[in-house]
mmCIF file of C-alpha atoms and ligand atoms in Angstrom:
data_model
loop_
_atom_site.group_PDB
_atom_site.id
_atom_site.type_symbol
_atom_site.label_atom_id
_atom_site.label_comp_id
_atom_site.label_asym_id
_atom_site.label_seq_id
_atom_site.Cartn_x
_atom_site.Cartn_y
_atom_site.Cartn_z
ATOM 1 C CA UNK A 1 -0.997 -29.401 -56.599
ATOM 2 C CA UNK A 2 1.343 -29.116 -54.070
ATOM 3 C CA UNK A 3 0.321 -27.563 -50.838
ATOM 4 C CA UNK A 4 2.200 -23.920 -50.735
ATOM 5 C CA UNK A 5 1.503 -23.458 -47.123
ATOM 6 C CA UNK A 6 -0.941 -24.109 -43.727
ATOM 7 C CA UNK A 7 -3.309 -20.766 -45.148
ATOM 8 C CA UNK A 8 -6.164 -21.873 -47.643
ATOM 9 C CA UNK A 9 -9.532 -20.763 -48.246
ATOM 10 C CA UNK A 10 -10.516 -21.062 -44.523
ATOM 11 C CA UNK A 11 -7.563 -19.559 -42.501
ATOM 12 C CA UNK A 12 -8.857 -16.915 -40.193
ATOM 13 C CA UNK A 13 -6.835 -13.974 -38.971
ATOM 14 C CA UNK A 14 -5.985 -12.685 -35.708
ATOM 15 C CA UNK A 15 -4.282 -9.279 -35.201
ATOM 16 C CA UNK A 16 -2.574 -6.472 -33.330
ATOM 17 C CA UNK A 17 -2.836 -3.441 -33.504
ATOM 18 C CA UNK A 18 0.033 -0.916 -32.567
ATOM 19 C CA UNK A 19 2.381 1.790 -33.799
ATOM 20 C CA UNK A 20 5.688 0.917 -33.143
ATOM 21 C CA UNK A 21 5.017 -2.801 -33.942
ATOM 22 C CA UNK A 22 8.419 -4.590 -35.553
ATOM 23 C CA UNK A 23 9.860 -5.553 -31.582
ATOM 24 C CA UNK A 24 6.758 -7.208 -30.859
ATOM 25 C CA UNK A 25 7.115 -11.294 -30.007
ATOM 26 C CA UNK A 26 3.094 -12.059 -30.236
ATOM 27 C CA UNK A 27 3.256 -12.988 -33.520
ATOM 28 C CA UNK A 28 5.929 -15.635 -33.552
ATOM 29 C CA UNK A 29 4.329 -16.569 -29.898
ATOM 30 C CA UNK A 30 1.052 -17.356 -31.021
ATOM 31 C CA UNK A 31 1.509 -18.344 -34.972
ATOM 32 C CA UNK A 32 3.895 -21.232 -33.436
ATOM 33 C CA UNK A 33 0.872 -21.536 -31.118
ATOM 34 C CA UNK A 34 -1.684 -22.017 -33.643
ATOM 35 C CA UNK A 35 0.799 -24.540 -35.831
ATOM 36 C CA UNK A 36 1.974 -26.603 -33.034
ATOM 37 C CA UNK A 37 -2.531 -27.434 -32.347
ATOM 38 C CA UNK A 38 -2.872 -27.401 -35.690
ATOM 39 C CA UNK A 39 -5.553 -24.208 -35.840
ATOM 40 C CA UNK A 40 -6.332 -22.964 -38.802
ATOM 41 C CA UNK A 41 -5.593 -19.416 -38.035
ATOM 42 C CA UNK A 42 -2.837 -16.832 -38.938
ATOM 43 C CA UNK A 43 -1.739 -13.741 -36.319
ATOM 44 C CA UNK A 44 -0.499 -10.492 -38.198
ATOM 45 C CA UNK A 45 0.548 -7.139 -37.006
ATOM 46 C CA UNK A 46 -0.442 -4.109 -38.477
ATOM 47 C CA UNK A 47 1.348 -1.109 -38.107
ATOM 48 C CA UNK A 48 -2.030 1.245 -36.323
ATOM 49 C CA UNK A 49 -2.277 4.130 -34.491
ATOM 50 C CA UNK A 50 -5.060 6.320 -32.690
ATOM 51 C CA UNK A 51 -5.761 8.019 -36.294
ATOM 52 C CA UNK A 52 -6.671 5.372 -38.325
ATOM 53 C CA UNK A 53 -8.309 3.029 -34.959
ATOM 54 C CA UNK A 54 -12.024 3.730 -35.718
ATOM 55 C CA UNK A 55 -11.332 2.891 -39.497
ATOM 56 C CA UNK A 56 -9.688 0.290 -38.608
ATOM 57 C CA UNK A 57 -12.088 -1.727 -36.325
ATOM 58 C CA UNK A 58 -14.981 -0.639 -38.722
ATOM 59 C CA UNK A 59 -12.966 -2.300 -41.531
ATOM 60 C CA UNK A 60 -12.482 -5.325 -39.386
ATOM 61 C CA UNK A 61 -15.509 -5.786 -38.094
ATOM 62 C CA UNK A 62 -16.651 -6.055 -41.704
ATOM 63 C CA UNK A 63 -14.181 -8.606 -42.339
ATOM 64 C CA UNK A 64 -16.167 -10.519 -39.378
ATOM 65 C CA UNK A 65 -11.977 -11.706 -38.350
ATOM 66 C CA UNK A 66 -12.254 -13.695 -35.064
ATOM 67 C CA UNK A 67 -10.535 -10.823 -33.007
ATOM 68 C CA UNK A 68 -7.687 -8.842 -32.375
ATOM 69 C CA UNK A 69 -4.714 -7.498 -29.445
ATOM 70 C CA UNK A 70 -4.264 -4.085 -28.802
ATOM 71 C CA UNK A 71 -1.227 -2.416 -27.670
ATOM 72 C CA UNK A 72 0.257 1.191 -27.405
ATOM 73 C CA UNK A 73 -0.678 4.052 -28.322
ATOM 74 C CA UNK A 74 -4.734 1.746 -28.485
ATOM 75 C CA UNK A 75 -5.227 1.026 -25.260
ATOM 76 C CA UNK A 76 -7.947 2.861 -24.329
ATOM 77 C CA UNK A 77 -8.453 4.402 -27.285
ATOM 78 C CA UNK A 78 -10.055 1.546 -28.485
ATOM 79 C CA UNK A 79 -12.775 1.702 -25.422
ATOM 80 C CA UNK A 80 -15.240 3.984 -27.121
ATOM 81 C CA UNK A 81 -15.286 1.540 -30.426
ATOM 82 C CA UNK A 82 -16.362 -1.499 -28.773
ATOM 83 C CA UNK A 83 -19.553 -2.848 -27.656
ATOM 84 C CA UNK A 84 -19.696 -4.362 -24.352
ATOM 85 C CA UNK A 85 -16.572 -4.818 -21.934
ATOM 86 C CA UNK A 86 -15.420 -7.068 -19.483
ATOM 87 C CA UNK A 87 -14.518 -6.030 -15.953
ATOM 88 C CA UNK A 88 -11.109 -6.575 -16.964
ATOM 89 C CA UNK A 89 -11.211 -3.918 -19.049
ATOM 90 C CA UNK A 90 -13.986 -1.361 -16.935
ATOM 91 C CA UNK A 91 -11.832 -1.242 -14.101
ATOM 92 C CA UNK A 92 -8.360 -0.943 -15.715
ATOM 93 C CA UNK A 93 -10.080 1.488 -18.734
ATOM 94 C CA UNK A 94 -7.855 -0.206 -21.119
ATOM 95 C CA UNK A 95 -8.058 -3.061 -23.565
ATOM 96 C CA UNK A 96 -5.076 -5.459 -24.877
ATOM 97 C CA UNK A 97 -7.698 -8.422 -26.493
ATOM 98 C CA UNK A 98 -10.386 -8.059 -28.233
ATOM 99 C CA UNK A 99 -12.992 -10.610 -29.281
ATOM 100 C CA UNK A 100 -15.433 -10.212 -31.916
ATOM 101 C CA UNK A 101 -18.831 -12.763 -31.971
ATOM 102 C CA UNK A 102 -21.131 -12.849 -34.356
ATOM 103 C CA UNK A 103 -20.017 -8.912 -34.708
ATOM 104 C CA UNK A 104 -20.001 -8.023 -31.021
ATOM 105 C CA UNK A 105 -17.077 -6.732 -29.825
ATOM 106 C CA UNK A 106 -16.131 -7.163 -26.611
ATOM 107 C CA UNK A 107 -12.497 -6.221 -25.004
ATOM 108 C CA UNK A 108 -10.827 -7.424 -22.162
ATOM 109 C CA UNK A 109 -7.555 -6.877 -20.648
ATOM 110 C CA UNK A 110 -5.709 -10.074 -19.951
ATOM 111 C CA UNK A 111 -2.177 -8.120 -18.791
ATOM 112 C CA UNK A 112 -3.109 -8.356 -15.344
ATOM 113 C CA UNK A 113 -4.688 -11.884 -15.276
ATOM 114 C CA UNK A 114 -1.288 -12.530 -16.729
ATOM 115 C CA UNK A 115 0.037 -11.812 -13.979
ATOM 116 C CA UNK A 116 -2.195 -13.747 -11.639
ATOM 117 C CA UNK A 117 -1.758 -16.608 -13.617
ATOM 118 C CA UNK A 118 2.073 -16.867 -13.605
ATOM 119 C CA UNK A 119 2.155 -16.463 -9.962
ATOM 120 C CA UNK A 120 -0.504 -19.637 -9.734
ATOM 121 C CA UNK A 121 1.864 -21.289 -12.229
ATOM 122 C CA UNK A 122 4.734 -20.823 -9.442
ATOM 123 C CA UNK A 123 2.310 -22.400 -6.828
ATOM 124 C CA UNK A 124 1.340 -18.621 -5.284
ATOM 125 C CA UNK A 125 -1.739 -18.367 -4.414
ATOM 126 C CA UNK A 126 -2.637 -13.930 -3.505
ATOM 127 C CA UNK A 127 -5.793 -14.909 -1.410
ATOM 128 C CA UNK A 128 -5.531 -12.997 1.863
ATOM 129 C CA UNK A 129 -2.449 -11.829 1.202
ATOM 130 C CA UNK A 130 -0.540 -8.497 1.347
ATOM 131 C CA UNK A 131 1.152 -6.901 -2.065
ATOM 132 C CA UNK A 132 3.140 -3.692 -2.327
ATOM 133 C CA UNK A 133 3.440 -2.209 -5.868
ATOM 134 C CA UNK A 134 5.368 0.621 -7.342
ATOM 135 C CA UNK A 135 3.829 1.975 -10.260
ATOM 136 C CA UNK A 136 0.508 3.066 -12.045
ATOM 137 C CA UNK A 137 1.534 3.171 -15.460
ATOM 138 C CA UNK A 138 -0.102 0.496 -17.973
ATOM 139 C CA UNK A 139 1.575 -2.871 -16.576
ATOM 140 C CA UNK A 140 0.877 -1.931 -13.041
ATOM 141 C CA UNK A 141 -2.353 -0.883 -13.066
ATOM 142 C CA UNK A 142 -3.848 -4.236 -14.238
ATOM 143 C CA UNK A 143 -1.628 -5.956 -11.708
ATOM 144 C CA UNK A 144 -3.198 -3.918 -8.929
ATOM 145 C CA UNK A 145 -6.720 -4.552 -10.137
ATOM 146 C CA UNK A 146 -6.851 -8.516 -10.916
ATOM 147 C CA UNK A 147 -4.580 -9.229 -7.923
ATOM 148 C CA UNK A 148 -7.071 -7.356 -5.749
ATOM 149 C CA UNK A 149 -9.887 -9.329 -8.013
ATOM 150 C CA UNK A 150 -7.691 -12.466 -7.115
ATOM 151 C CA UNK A 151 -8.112 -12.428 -3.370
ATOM 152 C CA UNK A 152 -5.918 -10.132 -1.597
ATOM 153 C CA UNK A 153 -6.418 -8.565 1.703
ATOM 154 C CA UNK A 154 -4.306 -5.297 0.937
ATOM 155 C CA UNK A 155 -2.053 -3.231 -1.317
ATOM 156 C CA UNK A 156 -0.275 -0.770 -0.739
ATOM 157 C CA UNK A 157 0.553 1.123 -3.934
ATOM 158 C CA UNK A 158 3.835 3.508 -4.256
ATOM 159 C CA UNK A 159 3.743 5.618 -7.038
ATOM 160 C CA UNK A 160 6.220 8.729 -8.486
ATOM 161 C CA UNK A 161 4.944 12.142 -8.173
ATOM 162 C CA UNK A 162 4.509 12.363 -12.439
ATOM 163 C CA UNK A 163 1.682 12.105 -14.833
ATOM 164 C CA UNK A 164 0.505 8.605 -13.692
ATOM 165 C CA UNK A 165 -0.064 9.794 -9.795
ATOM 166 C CA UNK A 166 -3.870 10.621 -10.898
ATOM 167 C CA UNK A 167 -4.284 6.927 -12.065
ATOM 168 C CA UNK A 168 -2.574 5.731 -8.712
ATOM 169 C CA UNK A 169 -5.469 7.298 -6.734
ATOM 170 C CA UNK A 170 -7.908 6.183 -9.306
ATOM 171 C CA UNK A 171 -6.805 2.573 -8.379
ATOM 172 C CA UNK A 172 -6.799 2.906 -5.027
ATOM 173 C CA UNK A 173 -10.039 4.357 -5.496
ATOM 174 C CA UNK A 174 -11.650 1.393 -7.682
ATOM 175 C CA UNK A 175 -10.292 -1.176 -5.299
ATOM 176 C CA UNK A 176 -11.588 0.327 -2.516
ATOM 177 C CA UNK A 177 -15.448 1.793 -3.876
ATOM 178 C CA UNK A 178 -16.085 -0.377 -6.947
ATOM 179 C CA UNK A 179 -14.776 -3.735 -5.757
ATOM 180 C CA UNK A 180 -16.072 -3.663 -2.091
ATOM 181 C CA UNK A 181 -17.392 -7.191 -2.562
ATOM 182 C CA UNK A 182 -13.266 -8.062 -3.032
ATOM 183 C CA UNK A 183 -12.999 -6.953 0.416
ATOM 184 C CA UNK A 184 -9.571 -5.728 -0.152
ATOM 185 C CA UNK A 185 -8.048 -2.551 1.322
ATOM 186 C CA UNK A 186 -6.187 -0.246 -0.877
ATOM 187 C CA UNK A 187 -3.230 2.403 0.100
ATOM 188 C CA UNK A 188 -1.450 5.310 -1.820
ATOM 189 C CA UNK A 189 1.750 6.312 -0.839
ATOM 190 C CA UNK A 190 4.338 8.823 -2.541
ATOM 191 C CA UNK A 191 7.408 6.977 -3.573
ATOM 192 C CA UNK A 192 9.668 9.325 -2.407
ATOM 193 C CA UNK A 193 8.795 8.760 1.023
ATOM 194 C CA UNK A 194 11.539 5.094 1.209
ATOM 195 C CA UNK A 195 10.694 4.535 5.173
ATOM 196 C CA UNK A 196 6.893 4.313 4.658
ATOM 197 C CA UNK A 197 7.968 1.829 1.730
ATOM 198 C CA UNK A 198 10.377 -0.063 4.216
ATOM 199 C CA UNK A 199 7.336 -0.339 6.163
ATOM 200 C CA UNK A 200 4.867 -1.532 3.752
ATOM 201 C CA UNK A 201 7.361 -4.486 2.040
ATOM 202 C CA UNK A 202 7.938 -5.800 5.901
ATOM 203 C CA UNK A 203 4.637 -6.359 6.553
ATOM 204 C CA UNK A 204 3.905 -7.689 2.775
ATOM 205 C CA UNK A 205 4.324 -11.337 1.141
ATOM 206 C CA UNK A 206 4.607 -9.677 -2.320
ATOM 207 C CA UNK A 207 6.827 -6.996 -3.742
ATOM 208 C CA UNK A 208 6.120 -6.169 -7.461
ATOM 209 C CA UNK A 209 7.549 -3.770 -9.467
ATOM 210 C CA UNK A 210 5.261 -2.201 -12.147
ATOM 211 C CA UNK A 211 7.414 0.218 -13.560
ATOM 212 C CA UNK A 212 10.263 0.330 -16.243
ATOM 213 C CA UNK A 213 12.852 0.961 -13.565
ATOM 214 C CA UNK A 214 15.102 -1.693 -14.560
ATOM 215 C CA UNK A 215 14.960 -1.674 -18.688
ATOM 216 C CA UNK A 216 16.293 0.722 -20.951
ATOM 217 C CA UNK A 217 17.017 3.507 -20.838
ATOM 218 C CA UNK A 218 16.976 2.364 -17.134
ATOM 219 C CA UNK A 219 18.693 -0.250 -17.180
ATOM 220 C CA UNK A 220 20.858 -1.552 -13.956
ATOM 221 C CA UNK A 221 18.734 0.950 -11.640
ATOM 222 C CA UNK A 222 15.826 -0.461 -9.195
ATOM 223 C CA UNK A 223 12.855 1.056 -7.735
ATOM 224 C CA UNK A 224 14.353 -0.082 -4.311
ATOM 225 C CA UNK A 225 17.505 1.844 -3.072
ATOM 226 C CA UNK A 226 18.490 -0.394 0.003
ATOM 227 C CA UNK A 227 18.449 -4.216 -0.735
ATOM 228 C CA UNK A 228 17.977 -4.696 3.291
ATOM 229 C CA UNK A 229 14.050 -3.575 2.195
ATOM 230 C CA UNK A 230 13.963 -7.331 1.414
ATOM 231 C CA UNK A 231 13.996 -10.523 2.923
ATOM 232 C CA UNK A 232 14.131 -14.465 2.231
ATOM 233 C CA UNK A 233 10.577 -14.843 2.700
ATOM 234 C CA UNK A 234 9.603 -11.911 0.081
ATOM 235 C CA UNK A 235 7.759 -13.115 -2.864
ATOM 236 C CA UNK A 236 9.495 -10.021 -5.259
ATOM 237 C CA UNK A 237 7.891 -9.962 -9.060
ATOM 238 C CA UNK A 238 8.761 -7.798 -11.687
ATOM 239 C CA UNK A 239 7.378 -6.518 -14.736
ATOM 240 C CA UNK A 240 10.958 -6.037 -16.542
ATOM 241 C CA UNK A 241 11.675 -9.111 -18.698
ATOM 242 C CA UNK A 242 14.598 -7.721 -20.999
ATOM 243 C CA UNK A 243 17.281 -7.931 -19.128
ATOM 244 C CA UNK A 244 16.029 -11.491 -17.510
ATOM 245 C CA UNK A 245 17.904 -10.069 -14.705
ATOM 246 C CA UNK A 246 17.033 -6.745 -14.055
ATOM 247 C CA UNK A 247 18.370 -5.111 -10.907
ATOM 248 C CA UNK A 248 16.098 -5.612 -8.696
ATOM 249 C CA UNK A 249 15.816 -9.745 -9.719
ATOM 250 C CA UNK A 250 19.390 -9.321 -8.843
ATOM 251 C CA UNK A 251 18.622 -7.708 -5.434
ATOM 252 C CA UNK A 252 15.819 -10.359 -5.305
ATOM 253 C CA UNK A 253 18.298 -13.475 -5.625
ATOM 254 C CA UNK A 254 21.048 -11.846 -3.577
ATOM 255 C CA UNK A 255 19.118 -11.872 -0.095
ATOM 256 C CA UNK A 256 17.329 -15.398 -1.349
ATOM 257 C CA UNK A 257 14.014 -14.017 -2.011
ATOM 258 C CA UNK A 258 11.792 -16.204 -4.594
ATOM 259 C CA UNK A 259 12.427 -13.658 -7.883
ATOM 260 C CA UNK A 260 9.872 -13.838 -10.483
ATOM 261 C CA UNK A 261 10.904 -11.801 -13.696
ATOM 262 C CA UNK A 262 8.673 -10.030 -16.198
ATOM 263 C CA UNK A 263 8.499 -12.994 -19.077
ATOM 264 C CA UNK A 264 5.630 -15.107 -17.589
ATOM 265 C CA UNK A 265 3.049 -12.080 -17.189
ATOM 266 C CA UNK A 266 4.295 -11.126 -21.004
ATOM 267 C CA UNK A 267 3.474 -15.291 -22.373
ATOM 268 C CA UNK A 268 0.162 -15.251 -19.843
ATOM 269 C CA UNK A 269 -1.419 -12.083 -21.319
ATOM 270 C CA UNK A 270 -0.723 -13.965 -24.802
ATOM 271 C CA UNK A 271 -2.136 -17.415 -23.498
ATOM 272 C CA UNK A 272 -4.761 -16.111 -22.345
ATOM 273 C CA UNK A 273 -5.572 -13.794 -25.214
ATOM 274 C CA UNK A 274 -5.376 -17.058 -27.749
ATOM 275 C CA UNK A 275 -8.111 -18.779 -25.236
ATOM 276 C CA UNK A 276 -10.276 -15.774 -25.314
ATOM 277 C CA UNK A 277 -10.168 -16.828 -29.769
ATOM 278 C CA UNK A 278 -9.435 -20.272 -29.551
ATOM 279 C CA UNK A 279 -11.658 -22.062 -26.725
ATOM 280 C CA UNK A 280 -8.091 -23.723 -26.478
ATOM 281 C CA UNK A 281 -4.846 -23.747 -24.155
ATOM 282 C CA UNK A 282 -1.406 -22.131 -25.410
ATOM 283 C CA UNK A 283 0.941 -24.437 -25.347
ATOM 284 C CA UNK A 284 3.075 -22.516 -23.157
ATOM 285 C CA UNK A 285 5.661 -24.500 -21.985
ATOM 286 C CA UNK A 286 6.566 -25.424 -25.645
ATOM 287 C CA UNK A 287 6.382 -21.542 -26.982
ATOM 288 C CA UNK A 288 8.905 -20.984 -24.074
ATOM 289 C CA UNK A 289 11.156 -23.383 -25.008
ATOM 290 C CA UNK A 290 11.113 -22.465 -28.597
ATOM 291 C CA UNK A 291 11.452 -18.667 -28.211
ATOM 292 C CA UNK A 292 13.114 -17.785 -25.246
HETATM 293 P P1 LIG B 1 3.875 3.391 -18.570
HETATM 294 O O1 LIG B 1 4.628 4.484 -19.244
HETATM 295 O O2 LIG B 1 2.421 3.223 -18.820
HETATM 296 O O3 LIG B 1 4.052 3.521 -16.966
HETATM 297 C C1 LIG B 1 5.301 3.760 -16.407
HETATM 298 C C2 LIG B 1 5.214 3.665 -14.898
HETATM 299 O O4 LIG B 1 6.544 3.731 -14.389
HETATM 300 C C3 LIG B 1 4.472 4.821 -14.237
HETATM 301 O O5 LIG B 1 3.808 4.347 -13.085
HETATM 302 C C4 LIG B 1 5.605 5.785 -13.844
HETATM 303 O O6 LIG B 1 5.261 6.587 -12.745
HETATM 304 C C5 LIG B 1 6.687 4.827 -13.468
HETATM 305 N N1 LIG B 1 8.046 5.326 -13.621
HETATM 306 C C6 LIG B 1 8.652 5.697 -14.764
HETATM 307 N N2 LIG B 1 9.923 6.072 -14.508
HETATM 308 C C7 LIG B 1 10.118 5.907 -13.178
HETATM 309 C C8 LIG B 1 11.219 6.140 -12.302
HETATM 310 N N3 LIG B 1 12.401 6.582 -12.758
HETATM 311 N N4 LIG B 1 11.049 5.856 -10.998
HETATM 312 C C9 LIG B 1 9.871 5.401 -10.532
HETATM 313 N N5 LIG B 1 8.792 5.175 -11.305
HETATM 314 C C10 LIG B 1 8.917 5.442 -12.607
HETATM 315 O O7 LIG B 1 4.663 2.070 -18.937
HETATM 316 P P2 LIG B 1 4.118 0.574 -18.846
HETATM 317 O O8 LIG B 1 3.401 0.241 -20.094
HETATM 318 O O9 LIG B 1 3.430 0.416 -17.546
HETATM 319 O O10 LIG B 1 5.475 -0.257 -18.861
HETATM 320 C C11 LIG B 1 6.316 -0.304 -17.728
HETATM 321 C C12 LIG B 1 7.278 -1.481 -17.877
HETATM 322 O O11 LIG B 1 6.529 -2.694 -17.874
HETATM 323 C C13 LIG B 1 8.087 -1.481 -19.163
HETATM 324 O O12 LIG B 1 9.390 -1.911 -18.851
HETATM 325 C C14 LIG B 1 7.395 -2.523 -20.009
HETATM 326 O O13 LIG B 1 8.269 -3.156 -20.909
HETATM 327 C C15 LIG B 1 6.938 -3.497 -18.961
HETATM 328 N N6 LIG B 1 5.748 -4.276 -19.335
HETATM 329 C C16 LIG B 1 5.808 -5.615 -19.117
HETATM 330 C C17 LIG B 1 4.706 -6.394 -19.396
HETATM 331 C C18 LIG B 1 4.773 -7.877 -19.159
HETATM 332 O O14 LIG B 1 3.887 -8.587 -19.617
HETATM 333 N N7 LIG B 1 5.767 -8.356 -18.450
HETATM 334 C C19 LIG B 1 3.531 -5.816 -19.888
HETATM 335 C C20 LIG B 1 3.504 -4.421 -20.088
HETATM 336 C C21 LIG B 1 4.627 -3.665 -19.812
#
């Protein structure tokens, strides 16, 4: 018989859960993944929101499938459906991966490691450095957390007087209470105040943007209004992959800043999801090269 595919009797599945779920790249990311090592796994998204979550998880958990990612509107959500979490996930209260042995499930959130993890792969190393961030939302508050779990010596967060202000302070408030050991110190200032953010970028090595300033329907506008808030030196990441170039990559490259767009956190979070499943590495330079 000829062989009518890679599944057979032994493929297991990997999924993501989500409601809207058609733009997403993880599958194509990590089913070329798991073809190019030869695993014997297939990724699928299904269309889930916060409704049918507890169903869902109980229905998956019964299929004992190796584990799952988790995206909007599941993110935390999810929390109260697992078993045991990683401090990924505690101090960010919100899971993208989930991993399920021998039917424990524990989440993590790798979004922020991501993060980390690109800026290693550019040779950056955040111990005893300075970041400023702009944003609170759910990209930039697992940026503040693991780079404050990576090693830095302070961040100063900026965030917009909206519905994500609360969760600014709450950052600020893990970083500085629950993470003591980190020995990191954490600020909170309002956004609209520009000078204090002046301030904070010229004393920084790092400038990330964790916002959607940038993308659509934002797209061409930046978080910073005077490019002179930058300089050569400035390290200046952002979270915005679609455009490549957002604005502020633009403003980035224009004063000769290193510019770091948002496409390596996006692969990371992935890589590191399939390790979490796998026990193997992504091969990431290879998905890049085929998808992007
Ligand atoms: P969110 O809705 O959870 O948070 C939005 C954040 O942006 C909040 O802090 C909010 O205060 C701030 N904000 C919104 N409009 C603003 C404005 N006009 N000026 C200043 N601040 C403003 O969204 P999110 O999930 O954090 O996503 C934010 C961006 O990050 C999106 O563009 C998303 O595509 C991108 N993202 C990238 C990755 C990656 O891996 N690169 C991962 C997640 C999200």
């Amino acid at each position: 018989m000829k062989n009518a595919g890679r599944i057979d009797g032994r493929t297991q599945l990997i999924g993501l859960l989500a409601t809207p779920i058609g733009h997403s790249l993880s599958p194509a990311m990590h089913n070329l993944a798991f073809e190019k090592l030869g695993l014997n796994n297939v990724y699928m998204a299904f269309e889930v929101g916060n409704e049918q979550l507890e169903e869902v998880v109980r229905g998956l958990r019964a299929l004992n499938i190796r584990g799952y990612n988790v995206s909007m509107p599941n993110k935390t959500t999810i929390l109260q459906y697992l078993d045991e979490l990683d401090d990924s996930a505690r101090f960010t209260g919100a899971v993208n991966t989930v991993v399920n042995t021998n039917g424990k499930l524990k989440g993590y959130s790798t979004d922020g490691s991501g993060y980390v993890r690109n800026l290693r792969e550019h040779g950056i190393d955040l111990k005893g450095k300075k970041m400023t961030l702009v944003g609170s939302g759910g990209a930039a508050t697992p940026i503040a957390i693991e780079a404050a779990r990576a090693g830095l010596a302070e961040i100063s967060i900026f965030a917009r007087d909206d519905q994500f202000f609360a969760r600014a302070k709450e950052n600020v408030r893990i970083i500085n209470e629950d993470m003591k050991h980190a020995q990191v110190k954490a600020s909170i200032y309002p956004l609209e105040d520009q000078e204090q953010l002046r301030e904070e970028i010229r004393t920084s090595h790092i400038f990330a943007n964790g916002t959607g300033v940038g993308m659509k329907p934002l797209e061409g506008k930046s978080v910073i209004e005077d490019v002179s808030m930058l300089r050569s030196d400035l390290i200046v990441t952002d979270v915005v992959y679609s455009p490549a170039k957002s604005r502020l990559i633009e403003q980035a490259e224009s004063v000769g800043a290193t510019a770091i767009n948002g496409l390596g956190m996006m692969l990371w979070q992935g890589a590191l999801a399939f390790e979490l499943w796998t026990g193997q590495e992504m091969p990431v330079d290879f998905i890049k090269e085929q998808l992007f």
